Short mmCIF file of C-alpha atoms in Angstrom, two decimals:
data_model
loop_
_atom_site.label_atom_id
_atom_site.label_comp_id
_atom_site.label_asym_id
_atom_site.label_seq_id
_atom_site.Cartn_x
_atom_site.Cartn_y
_atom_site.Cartn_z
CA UNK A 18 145.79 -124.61 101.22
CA UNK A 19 145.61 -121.76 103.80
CA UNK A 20 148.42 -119.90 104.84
CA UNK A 21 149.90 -121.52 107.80
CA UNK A 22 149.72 -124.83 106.24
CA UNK A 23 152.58 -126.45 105.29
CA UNK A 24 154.91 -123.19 106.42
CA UNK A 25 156.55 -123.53 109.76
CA UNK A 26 157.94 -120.08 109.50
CA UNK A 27 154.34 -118.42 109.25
CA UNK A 28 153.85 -120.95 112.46
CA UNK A 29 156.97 -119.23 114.35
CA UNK A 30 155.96 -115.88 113.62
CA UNK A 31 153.14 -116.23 115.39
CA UNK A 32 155.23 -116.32 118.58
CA UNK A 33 157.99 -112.99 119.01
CA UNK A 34 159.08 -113.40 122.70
CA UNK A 35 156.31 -111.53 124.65
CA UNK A 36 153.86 -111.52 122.30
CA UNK A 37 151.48 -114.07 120.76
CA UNK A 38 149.44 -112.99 117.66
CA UNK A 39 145.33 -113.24 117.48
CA UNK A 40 145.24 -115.75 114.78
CA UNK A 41 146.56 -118.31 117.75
CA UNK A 42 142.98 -118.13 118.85
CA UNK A 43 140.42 -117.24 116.60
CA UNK A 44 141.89 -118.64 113.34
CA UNK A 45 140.00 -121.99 112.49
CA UNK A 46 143.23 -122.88 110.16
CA UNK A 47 145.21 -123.20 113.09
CA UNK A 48 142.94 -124.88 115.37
CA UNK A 49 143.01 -127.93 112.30
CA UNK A 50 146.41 -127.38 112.76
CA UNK A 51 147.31 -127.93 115.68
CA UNK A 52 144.97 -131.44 115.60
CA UNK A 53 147.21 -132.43 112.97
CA UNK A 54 150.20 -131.60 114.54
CA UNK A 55 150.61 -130.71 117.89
CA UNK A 56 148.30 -132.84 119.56
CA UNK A 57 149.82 -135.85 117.31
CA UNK A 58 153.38 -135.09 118.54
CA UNK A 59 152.77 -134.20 122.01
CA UNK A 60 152.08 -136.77 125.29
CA UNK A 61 148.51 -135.89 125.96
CA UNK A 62 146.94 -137.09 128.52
CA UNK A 63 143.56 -139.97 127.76
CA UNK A 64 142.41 -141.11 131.25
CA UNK A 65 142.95 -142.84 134.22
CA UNK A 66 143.58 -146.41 134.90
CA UNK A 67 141.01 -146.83 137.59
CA UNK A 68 137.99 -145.64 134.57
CA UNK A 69 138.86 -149.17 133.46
CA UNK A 70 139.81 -151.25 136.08
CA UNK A 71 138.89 -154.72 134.75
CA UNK A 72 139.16 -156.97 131.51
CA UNK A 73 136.93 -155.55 128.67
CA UNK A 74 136.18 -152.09 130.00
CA UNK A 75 136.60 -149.24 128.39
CA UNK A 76 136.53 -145.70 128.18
CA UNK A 77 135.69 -143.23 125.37
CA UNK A 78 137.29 -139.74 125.01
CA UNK A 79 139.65 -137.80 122.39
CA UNK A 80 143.06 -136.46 121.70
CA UNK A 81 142.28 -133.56 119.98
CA UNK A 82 139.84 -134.05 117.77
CA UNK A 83 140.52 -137.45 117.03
CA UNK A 84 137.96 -139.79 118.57
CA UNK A 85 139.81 -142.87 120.82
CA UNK A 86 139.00 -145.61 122.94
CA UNK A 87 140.67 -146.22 126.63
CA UNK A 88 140.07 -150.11 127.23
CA UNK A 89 141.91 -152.91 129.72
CA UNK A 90 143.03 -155.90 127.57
CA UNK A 91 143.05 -159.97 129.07
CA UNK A 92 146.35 -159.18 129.98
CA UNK A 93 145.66 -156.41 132.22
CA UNK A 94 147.32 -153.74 130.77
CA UNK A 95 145.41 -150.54 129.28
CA UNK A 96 145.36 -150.25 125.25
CA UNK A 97 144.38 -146.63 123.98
CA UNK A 98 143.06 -147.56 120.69
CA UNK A 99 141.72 -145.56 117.50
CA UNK A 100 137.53 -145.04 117.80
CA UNK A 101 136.41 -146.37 114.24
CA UNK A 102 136.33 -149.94 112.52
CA UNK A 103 139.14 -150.53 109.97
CA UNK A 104 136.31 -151.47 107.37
CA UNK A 105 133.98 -148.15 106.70
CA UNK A 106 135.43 -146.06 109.43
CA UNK A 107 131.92 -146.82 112.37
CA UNK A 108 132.29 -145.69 115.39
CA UNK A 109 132.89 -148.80 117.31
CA UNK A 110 131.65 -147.57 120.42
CA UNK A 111 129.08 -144.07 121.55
CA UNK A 112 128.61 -144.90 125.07
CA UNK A 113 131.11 -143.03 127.19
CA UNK A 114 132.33 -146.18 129.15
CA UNK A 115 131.27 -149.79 129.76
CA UNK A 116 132.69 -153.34 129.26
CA UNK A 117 132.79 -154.80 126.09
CA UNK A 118 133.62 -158.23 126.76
CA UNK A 119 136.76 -159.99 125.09
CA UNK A 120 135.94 -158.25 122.17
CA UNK A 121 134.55 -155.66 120.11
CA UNK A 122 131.87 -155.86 117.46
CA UNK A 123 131.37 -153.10 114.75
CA UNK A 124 127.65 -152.25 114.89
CA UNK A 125 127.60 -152.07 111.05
CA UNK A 126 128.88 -155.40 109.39
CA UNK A 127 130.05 -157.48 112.58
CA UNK A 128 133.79 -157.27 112.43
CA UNK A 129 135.02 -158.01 115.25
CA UNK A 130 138.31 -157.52 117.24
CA UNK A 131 140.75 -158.13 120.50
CA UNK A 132 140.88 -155.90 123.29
CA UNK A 133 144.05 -154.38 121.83
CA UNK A 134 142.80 -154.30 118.53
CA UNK A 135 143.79 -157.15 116.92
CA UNK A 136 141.22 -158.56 114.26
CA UNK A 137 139.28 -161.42 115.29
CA UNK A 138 136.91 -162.50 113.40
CA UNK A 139 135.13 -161.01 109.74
CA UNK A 140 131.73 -162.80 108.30
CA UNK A 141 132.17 -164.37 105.03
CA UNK A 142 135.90 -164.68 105.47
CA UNK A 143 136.15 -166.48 102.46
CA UNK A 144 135.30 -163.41 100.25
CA UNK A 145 138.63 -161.91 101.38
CA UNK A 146 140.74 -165.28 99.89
CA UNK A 147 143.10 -164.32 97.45
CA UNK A 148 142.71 -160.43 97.45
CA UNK A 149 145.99 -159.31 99.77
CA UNK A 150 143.53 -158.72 102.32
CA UNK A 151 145.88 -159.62 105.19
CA UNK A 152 148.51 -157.46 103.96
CA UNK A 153 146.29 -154.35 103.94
CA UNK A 154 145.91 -152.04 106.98
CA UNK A 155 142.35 -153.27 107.47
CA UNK A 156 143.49 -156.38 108.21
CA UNK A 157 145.55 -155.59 111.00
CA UNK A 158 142.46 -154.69 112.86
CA UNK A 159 142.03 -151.19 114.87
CA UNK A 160 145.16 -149.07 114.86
CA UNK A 161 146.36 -148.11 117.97
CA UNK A 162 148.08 -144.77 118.56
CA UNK A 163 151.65 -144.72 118.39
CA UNK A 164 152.83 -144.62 122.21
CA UNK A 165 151.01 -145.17 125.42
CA UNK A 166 152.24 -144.68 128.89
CA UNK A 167 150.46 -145.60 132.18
CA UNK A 168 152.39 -143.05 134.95
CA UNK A 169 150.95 -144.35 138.67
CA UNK A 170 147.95 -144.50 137.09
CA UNK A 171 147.34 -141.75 134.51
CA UNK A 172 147.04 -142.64 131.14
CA UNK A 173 148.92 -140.86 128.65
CA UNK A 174 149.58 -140.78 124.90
CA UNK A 175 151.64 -139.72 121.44
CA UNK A 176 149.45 -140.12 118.75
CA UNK A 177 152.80 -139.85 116.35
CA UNK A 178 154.26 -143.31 115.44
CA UNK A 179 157.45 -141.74 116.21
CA UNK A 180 158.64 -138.60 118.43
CA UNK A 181 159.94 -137.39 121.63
CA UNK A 182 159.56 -139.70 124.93
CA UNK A 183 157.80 -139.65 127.73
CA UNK A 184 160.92 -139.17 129.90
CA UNK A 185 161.98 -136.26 127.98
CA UNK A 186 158.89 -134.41 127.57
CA UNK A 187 157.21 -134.36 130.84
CA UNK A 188 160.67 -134.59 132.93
CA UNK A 189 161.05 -132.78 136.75
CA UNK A 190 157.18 -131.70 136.27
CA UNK A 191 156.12 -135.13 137.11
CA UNK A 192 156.83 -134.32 140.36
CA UNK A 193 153.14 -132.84 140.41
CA UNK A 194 151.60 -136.52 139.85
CA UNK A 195 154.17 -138.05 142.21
CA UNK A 196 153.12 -135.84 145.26
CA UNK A 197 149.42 -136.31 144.62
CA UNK A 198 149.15 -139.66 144.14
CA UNK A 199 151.69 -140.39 147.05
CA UNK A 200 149.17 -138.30 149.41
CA UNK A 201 147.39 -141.37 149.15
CA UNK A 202 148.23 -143.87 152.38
CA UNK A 203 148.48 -146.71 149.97
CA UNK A 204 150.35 -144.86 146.97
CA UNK A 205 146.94 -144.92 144.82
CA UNK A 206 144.07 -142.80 143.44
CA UNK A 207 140.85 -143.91 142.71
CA UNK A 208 138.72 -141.42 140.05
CA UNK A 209 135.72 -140.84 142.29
CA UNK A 210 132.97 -140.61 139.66
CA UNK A 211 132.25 -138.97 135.76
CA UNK A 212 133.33 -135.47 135.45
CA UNK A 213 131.82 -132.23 136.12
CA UNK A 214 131.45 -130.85 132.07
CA UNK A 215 131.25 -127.63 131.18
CA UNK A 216 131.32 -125.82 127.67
CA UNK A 217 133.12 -122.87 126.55
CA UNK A 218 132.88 -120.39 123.81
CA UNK A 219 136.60 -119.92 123.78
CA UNK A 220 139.51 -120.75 122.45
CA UNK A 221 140.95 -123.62 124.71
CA UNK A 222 144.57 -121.78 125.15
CA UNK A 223 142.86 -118.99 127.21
CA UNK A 224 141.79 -121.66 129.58
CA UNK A 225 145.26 -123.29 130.08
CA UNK A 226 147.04 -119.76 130.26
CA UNK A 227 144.52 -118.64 132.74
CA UNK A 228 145.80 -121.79 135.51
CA UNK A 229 149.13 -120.17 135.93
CA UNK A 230 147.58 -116.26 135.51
CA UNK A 231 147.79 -114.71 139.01
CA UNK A 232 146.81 -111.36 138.11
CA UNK A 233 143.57 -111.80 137.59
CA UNK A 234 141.81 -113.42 140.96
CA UNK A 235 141.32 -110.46 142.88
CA UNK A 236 139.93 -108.51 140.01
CA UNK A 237 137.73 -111.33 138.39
CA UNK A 238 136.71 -113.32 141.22
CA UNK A 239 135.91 -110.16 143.66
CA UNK A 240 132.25 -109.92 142.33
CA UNK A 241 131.93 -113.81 143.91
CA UNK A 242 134.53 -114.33 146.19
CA UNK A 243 135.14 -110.73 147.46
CA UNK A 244 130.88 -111.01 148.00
CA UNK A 245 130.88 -114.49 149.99
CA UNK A 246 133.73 -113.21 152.12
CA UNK A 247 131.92 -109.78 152.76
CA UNK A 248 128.83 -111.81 153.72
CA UNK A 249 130.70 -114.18 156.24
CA UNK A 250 132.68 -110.75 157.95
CA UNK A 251 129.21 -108.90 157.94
CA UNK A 252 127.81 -112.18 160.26
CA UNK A 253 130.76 -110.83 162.81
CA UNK A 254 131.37 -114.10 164.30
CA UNK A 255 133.42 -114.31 167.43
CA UNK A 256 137.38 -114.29 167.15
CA UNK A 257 138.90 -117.52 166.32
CA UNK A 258 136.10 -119.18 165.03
CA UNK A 259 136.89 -121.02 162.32
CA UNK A 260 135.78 -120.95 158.56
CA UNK A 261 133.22 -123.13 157.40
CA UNK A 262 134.64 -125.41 154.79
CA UNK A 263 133.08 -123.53 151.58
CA UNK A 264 134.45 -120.34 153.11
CA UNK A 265 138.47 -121.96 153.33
CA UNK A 266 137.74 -122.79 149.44
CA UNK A 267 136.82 -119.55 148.13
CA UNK A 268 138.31 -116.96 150.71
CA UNK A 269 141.97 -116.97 149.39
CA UNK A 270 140.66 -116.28 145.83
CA UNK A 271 140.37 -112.85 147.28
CA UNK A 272 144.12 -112.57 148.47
CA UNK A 273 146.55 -109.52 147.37
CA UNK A 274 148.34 -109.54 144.76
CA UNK A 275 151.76 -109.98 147.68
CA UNK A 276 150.19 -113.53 148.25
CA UNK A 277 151.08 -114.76 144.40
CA UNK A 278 153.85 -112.59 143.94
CA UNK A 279 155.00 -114.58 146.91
CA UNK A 280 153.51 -117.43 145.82
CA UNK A 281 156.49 -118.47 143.26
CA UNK A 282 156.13 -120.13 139.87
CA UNK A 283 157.67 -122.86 138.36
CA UNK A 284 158.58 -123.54 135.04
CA UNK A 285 160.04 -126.71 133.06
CA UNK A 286 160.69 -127.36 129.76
CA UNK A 287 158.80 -128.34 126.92
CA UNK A 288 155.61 -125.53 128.28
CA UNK A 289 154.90 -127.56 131.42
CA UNK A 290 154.86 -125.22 135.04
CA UNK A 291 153.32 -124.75 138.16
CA UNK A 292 152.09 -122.03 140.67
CA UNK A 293 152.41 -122.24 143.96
CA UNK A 294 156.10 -123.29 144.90
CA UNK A 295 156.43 -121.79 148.79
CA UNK A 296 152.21 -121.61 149.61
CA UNK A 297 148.87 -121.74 147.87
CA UNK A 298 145.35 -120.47 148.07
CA UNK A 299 145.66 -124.51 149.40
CA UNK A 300 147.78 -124.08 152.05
CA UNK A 301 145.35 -123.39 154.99
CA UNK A 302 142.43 -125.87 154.93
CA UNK A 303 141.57 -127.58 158.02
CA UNK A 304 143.63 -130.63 158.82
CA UNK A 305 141.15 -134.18 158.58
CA UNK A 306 141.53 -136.34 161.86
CA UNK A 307 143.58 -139.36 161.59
CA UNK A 308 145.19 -138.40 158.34
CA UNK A 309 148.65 -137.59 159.35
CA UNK A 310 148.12 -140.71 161.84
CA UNK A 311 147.49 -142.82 158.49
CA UNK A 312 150.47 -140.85 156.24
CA UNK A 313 153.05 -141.48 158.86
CA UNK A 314 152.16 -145.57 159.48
CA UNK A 315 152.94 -145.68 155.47
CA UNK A 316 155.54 -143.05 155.02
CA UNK A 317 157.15 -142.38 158.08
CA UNK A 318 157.12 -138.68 159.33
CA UNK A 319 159.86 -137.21 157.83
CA UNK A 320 158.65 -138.47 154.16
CA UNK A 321 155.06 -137.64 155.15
CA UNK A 322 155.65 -134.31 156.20
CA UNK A 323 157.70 -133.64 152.79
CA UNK A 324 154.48 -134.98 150.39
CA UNK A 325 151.82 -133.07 152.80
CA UNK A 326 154.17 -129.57 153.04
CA UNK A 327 153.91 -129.28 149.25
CA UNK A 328 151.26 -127.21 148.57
CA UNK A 329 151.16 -126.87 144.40
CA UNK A 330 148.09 -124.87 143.33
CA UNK A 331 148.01 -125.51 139.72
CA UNK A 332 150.49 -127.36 137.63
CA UNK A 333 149.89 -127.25 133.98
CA UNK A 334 150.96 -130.27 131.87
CA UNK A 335 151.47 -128.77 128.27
CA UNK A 336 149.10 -129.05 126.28
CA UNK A 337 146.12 -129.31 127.65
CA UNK A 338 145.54 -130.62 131.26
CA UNK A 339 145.77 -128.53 135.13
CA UNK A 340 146.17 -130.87 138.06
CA UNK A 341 145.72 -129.83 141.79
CA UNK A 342 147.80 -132.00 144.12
CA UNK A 343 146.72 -131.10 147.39
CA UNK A 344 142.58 -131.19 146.55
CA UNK A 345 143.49 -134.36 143.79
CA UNK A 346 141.48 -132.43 140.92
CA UNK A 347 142.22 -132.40 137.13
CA UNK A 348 140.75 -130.31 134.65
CA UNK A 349 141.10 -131.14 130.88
CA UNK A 350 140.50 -128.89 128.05
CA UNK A 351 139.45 -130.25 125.26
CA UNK A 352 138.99 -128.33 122.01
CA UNK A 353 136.20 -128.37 119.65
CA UNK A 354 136.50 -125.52 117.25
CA UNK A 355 138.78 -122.18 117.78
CA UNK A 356 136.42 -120.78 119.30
CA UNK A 357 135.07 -123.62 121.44
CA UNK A 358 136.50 -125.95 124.21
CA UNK A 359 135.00 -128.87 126.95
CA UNK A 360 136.14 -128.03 129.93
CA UNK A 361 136.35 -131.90 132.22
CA UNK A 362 136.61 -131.78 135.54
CA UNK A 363 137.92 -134.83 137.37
CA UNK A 364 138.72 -135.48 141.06
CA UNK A 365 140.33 -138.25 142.68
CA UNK A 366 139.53 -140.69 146.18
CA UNK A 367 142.73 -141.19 147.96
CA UNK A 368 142.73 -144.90 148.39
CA UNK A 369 143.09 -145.54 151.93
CA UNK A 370 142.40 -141.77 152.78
CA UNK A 371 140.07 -140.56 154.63
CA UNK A 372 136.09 -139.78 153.04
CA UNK A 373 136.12 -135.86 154.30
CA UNK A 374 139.37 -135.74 151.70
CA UNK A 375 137.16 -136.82 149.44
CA UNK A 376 134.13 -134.61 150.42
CA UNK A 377 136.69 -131.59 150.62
CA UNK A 378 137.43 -131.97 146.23
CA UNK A 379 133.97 -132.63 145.36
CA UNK A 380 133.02 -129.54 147.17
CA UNK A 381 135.59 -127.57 145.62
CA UNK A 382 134.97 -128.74 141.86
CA UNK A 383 131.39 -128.33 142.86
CA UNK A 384 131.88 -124.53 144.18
CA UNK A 385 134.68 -123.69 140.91
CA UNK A 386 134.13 -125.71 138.36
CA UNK A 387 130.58 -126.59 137.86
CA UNK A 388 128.65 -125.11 135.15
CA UNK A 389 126.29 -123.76 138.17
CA UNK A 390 129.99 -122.28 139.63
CA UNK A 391 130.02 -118.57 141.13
CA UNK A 392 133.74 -118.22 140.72
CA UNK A 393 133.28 -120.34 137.44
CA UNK A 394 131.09 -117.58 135.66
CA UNK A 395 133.89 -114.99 136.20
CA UNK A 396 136.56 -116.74 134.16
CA UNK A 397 134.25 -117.98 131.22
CA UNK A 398 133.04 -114.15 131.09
CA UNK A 399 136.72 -112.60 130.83
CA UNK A 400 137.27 -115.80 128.11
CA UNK A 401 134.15 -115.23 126.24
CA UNK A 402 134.31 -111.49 125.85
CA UNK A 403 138.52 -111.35 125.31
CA UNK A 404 137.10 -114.31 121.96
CA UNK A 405 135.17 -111.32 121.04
CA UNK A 406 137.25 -108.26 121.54
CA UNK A 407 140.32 -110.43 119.56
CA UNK A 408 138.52 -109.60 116.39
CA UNK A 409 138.79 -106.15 116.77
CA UNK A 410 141.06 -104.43 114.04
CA UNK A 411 142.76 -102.13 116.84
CA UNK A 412 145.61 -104.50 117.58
CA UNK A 413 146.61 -107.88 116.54
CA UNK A 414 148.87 -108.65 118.80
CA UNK A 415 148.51 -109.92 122.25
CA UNK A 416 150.67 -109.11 125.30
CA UNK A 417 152.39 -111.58 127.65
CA UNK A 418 155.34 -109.44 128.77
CA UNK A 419 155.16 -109.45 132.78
CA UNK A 420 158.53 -109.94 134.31
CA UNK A 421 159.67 -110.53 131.02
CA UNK A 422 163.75 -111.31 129.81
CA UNK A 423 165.17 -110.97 126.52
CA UNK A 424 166.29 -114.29 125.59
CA UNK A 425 164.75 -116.40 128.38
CA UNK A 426 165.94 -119.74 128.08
CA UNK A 427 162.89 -122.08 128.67
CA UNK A 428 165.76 -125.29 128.04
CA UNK A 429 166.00 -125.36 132.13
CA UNK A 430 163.64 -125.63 135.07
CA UNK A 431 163.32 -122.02 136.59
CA UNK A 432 161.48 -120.82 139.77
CA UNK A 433 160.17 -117.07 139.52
CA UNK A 434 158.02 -114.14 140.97
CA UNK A 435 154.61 -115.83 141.28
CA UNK A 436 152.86 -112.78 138.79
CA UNK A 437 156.00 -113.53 136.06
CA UNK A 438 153.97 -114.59 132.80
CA UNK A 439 157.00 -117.10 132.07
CA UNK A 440 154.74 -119.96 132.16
CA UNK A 441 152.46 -118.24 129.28
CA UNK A 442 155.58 -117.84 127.24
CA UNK A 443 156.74 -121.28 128.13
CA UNK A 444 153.71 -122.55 126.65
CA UNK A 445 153.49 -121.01 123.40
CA UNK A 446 157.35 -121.83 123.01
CA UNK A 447 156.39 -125.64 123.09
CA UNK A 448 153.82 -124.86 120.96
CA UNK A 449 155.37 -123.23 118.20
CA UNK A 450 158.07 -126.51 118.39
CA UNK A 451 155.05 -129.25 118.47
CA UNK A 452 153.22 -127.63 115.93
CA UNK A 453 156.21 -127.35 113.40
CA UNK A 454 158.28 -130.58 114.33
CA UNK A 455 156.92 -132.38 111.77
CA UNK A 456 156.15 -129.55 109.12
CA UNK A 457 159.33 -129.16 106.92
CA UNK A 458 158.68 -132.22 105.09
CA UNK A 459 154.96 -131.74 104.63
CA UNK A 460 155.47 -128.49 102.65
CA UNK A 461 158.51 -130.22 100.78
CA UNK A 462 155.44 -132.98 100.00
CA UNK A 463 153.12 -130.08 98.90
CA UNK A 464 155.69 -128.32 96.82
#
């Protein structure tokens, strides 16, 4: 047994107020850690509803490491069930997605079960007379995790049997979800094809801190950004004529650091928080023909104006997802050692929207997020080299103090300068709770 195991208060001392220590990152005791405990007592999000929109499909992904299976039962609703047979632990299924009928078949001795896990059928039945077989957890069939929700769509989950609610841990930050999905004429989004993946030699916190980190576009991004909008000024096009769509995307990635402090953060409790509360690097694309036209006929203007004037740039849901309301874009990051994370990159049709909406996010994840991304390179080169530099002996500590309070209360939502690193410290304050929640008694068990 390593250190942190099993002690909560070597777990809380990794947090002191502005400060987060290096083993947060690079130790591989707390990455197995936190897949035993914070991303089993956490709401972490699985999928969306429209990756399996009929009877027997399903969709393969993980919660933290822990392999899981997204699939629409006979009754229409969507099960998020366990990935391995109650028998010898197979894989039930590798492909990423696909329809599996009314039920599934383990590849290895043909058990076979319900959409929702139930056990169906077993060969040689018989065998298992008399043996307390149906009072053993095998023959309850494929466990499902302890809580799903299905919020307009989005699929989320608590892996825990028992813990905190959905209510209470995403509360006024589901405001994000509401105004994307309701920029939809018809209320609904549609996932508009597999995402863009992209691998990291990081730890995956650096890539959730980094959503909310305002500091660093103008510095990191000016070697891509600051070049493409040097190129378009050096074509000296005539005043007033207007920026070609890939030049609204990646110009404001260049804007002063008065644009975010201006910008405004938002935090809420629990380590969820958003940038972009007055404006955005969003805020001036083009307007699509016929849009407003469509958002009024379903809305009304007053209502439509409200979802459309929000202009959210990132809002991090805690632990390990970004959305972008206005472009309807999420990005998951998924961890697969401490030093390495899968970065997903989803985007969203507006049902009933317009196809240029559409065009407009695929660009964008196409231009940021691809592993061919410009931009992209920047971040994953500040990542990759501050995973390096951590090991260094000089310090051990690292520094999130900007616009920092003694004894910030992170209880209540809170709207700051848009350069505070509150959000940072929100987040490692929920972490330091999800990761020990469920800790005092496993060290009482050890001991």
């Amino acid at each position: 047994m390593g250190h942190y195991t099993g002690n909560p208060d070597a777990i809380r001392a990794l947090h002191r107020g502005y400060e987060v220590h290096r083993d947060v990152y690079i130790d591989p005791e707390i990455y197995r850690l936190e897949m035993r405990h914070l991303f089993a007592n956490a709401w972490v999000f699985v999928g969306h509803e429209s990756q399996t929109p009929n009877k027997g499909d399903y969709f393969a992904t993980q919660v933290g490491d822990q392999p899981v299976i997204q699939v629409r039962h006979s009754d229409g609703e969507v099960h998020v069930l366990y990935n391995r047979c109650p028998h010898k632990g197979t894989k039930i299924v590798i492909d990423r997605s696909g329809n599996t009928g009314k039920f599934f078949r383990c590849p290895y001795h043909a058990w076979s079960f319900k959409t929702d896990g139930c056990l169906l059928a077993i060969p040689l039945k018989k065998g298992y007379e008399n043996t307390g077989f149906e009072n053993s957890d095998s023959g309850k069939g494929m466990r499902a995790v302890g809580a799903v929700r299905n919020y307009r769509g989005f699929i989320f989950c608590r892996l825990a049997e028992e813990g905190i609610s959905f209510e209470e841990f995403f509360g006024g930050s589901l405001s994000s979800i509401d105004n994307m999905v309701d920029r939809s004429p018809a209320g609904r989004l549609e996932v508009a094809g597999p995402p863009l993946r992209y691998l990291h030699h990081c730890n995956w916190k650096m890539l959730v801190e980094n959503q909310t980190d305002t500091c660093h576009p103008m510095v990191a991004h000016e070697s891509s950004a600051g070049t493409a909008v040097k190129l378009w000024e050096e074509l000296d096009m005539p005043e007033g004529t207007p920026l070609p769509p890939a030049m609204e995307i990646i110009a404001p990635f260049t804007s002063p650091y008065e644009f975010f402090e201006k910008m405004g953060i938002r935090t809420w409790p629990n380590g969820h928080g958003h940038t972009g509360v007055h404006h955005s690097i969003h805020s001036n694309y083009s307007e699509i023909p016929g849009y407003m036209d469509k958002m009024v006929a379903s809305y009304g203007e007053e209502k439509a104006k409200a979802i459309l004037g929000e202009n959210r740039h990132n809002t991090v849901y805690f632990p390990n997802i970004m959305i972008k309301g206005p472009i309807q874009q999420l990005r998951v990051f998924i961890p697969l050692a401490a030093d390495r994370t899968i970065v997903e990159s989803y985007i969203y049709r507006l049902v009933d929207g317009p196809d240029e909406l559409t065009a407009r996010t695929a660009m964008y994840n196409r231009m940021i997020n691809a592993p061919t991304s410009i931009v992209g390179h920047d971040d994953l080169e500040m990542y990759e080299r501050a995973q390096e530099g951590l090991h260094a002996d000089g310090l051990e500590w690292v520094n999130i103090q900007r616009l920092y309070e003694e004894g910030e209360d992170f209880t209540e939502e809170a709207v700051e300068n848009g350069t505070t690193e509150r959000q940072m410290r929100n987040q490692f304050d929920a972490w330091v709770r999800f990761m020990t929640m469920d800790m005092d008694g496993v060290r009482e068990a050890a001991e």
